[in-house]
Coordinates of C-alpha atoms in Angstrom, one line a residue:
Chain Z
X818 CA 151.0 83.6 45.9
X819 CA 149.1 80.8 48.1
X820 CA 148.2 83.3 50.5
X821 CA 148.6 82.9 54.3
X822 CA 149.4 79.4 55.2
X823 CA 147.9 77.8 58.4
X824 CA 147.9 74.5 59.8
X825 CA 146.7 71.9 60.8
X826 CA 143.3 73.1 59.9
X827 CA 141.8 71.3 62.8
X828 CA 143.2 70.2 66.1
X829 CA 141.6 68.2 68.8
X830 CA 143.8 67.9 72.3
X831 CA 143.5 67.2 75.8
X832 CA 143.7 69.5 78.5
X833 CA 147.0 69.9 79.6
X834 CA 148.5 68.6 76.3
X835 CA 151.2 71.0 74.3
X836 CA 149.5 72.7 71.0
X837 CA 151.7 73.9 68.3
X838 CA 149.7 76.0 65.7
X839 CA 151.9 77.5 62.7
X840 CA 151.6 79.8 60.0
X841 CA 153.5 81.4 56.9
X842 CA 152.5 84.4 55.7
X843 CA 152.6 86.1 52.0
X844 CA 156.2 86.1 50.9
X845 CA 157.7 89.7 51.3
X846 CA 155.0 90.5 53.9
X847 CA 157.3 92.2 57.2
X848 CA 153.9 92.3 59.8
X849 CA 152.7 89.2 60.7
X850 CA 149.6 88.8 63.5
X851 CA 148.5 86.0 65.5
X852 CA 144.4 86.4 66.3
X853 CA 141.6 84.5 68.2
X854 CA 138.1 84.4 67.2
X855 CA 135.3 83.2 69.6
X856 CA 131.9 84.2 70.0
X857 CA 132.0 85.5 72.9
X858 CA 134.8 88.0 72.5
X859 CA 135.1 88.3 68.7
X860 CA 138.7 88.9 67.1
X861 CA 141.4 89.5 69.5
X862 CA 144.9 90.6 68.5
X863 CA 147.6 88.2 70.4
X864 CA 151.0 89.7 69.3
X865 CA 152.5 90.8 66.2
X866 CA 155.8 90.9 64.7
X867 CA 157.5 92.9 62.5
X868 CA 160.6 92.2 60.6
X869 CA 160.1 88.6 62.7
X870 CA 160.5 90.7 65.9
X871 CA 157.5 90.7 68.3
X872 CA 156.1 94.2 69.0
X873 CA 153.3 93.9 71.2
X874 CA 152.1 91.0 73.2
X875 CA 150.3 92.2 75.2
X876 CA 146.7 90.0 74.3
X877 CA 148.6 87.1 74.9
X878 CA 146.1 86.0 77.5
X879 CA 149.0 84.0 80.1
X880 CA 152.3 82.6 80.3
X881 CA 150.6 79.3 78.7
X882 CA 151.1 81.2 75.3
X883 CA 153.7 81.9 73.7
X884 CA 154.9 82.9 69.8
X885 CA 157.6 83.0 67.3
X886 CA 158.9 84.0 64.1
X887 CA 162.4 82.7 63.5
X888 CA 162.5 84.1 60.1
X889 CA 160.2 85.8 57.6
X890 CA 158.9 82.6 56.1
X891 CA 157.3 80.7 59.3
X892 CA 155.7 81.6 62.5
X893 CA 154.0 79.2 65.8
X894 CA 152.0 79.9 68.7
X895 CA 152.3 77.6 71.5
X896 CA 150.2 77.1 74.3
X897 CA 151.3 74.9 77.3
X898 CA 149.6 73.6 79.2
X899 CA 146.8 73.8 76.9
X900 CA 142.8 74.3 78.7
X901 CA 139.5 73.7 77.3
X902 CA 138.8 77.8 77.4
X903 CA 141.5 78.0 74.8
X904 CA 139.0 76.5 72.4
X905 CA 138.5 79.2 69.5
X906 CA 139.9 79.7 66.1
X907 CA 143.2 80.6 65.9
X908 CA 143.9 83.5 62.5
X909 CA 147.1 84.5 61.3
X910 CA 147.3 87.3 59.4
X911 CA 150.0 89.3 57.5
X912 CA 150.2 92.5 56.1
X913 CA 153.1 94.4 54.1
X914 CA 153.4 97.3 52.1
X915 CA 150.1 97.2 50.3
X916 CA 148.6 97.5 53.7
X917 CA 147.6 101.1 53.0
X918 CA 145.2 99.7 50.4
X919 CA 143.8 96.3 51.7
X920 CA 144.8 95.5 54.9
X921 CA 145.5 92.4 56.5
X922 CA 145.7 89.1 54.6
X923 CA 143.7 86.3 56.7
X924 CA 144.7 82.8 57.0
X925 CA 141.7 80.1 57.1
X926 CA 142.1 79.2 60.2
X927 CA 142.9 77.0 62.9
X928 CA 140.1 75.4 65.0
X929 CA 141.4 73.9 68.6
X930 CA 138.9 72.3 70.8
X931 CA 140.7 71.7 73.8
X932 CA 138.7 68.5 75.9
Chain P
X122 CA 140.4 102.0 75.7
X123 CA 139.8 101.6 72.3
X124 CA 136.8 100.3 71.5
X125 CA 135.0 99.5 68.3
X126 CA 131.2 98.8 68.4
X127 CA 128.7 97.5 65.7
X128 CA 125.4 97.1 65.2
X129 CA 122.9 95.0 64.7
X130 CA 125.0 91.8 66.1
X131 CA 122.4 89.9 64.2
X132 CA 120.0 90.5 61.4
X133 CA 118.0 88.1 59.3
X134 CA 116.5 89.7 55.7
X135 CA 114.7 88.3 53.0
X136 CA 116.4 88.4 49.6
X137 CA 115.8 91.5 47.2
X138 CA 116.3 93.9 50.6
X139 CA 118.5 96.5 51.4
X140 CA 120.2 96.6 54.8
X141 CA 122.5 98.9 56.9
X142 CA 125.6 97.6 59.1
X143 CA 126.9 100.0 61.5
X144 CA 129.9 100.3 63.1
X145 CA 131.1 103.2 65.3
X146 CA 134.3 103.6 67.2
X147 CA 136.7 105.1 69.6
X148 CA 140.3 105.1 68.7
X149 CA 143.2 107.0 69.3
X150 CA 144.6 108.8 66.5
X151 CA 142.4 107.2 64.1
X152 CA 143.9 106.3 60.7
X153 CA 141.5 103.5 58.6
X154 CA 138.4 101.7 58.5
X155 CA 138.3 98.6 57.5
X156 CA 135.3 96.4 56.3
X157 CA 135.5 92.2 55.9
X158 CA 133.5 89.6 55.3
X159 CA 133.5 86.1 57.2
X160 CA 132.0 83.0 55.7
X161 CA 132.8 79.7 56.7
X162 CA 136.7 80.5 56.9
X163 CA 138.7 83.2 57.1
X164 CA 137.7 87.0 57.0
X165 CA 137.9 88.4 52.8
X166 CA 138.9 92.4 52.4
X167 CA 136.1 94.2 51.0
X168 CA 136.6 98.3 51.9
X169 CA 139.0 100.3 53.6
X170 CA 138.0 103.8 54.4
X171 CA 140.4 106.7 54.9
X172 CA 138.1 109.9 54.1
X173 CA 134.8 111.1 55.5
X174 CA 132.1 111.2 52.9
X175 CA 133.4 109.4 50.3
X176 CA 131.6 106.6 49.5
X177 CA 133.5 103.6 48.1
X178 CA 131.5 101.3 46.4
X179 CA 131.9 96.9 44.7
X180 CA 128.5 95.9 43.0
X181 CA 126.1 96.3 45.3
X182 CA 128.0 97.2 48.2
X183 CA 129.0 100.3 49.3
X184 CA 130.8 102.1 52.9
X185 CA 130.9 105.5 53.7
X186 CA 132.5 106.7 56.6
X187 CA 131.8 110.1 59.1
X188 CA 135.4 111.1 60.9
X189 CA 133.5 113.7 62.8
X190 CA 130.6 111.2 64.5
X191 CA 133.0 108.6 64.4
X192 CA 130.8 105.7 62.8
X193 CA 130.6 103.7 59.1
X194 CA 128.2 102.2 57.7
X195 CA 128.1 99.6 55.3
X196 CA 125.1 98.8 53.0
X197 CA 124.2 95.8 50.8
X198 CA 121.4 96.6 48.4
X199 CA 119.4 93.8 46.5
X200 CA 120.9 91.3 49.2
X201 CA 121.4 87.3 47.8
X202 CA 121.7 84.2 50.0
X203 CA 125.3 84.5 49.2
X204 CA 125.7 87.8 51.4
X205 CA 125.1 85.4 54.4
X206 CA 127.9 85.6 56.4
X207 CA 129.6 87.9 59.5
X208 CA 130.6 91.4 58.3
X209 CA 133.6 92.7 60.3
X210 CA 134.3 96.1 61.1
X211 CA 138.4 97.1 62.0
X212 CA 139.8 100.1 62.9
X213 CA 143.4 101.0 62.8
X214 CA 145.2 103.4 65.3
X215 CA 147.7 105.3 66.9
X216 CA 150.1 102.2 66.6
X217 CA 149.6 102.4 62.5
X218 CA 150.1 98.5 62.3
X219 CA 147.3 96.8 64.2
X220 CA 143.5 97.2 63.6
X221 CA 141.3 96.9 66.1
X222 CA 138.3 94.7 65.7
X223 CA 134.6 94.9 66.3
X224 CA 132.4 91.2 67.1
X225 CA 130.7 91.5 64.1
X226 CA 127.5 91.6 62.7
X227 CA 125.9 88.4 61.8
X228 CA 124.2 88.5 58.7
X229 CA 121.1 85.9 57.3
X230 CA 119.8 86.3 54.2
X231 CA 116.7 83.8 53.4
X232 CA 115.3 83.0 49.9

């Protein structure tokens, strides 16, 4: 398996501009979780799905985000209008029935720098 | 509110030492530990921890974890250059499918 897939790798957008970020997790993998890193504040859990249906949202920071996982294979996060605080590195992770044992399964990475 | 805390957030060691991560938290209805480590990219699974007191153990690091203080630690003996990195401490719930993160502890390991 490729692992978790994320792209683009980089992004570079104005402020105000839409930003699409997307990911695929590991094939037969039901939980799937959108993070943001920044030094400031760490990791911080966004939402996460299961079965492609969004459980908990609630560290979606403002209506400017927003996810979703029309089927098992692809998931986005959207942010519009996007703002130079939204610069971080954007993880998605997935996680399935091996979870007991390892966890969560870390994409590389998206790194948006909002200007 | 949860809350997972670790210590040092940065340490800087010359190679051939030993050093001692900590990470201590506050969850409800704690179920897991888990330990990563971040290079340049995205965060690698190295331990999950489940059981106080048992030590589980990869090469020269090893994680134990005490239910009843509520802390791990995580220790890296004979450190490299190549142990450089972030080491990220998660805990997992009430909700059994999220882990909670702490920030980190910035590790530096210099020839």
């Amino acid at each position: 398996d490729a692992g978790v897939i994320q792209s683009p790798r980089h992004e570079v957008t104005e402020m105000g501009q839409e930003v699409t970020l997307r990911c695929k997790p590991i094939s037969g993998h039901d939980y799937l979780f959108w993070y943001r890193q920044t030094m400031m504040r760490g990791l911080e859990l966004l939402i996460y799905f299961n079965n492609n249906v969004p459980i908990d949202d609630s560290g979606m920071p403002e209506d400017r985000f927003s996810a979703k996982m029309p089927n098992a294979s692809f998931s986005t996060l959207k942010i519009q209008p996007s703002e130079p605080r939204d610069s971080a590195v954007y993880f998605c992770a997935s996680s399935g029935w091996e979870r007991g044992h390892n966890g969560y399964t870390f994409g590389s990475g998206t790194r948006l720098t909002v200007v | 509110e949860d809350k997972v805390v670790q210590s040092p957030l940065s340490l800087v060691v010359h190679e051939g030492d030993t050093v001692t991560l900590n990470c201590s938290y506050e969850v409800t209805n704690f179920r897991s530990l888990l330990w990563y480590k971040q290079e340049k990219k995205a965060p690698t699974f190295l331990f999950m921890l489940t059981s106080s007191g048992i030590e589980k153990k990869s090469g020269r690091l090893s994680s134990i974890l005490d239910k009843k203080e509520l802390f791990s630690i995580l220790n890296i003996t004979a450190t490299q250059t190549g142990d450089s990195a972030i080491y990220l401490c998660a805990v997992e719930g009430n909700t059994g499918n999220q882990f909670y993160f702490g920030t980190g502890t910035s590790l530096t390991v210099i020839p």
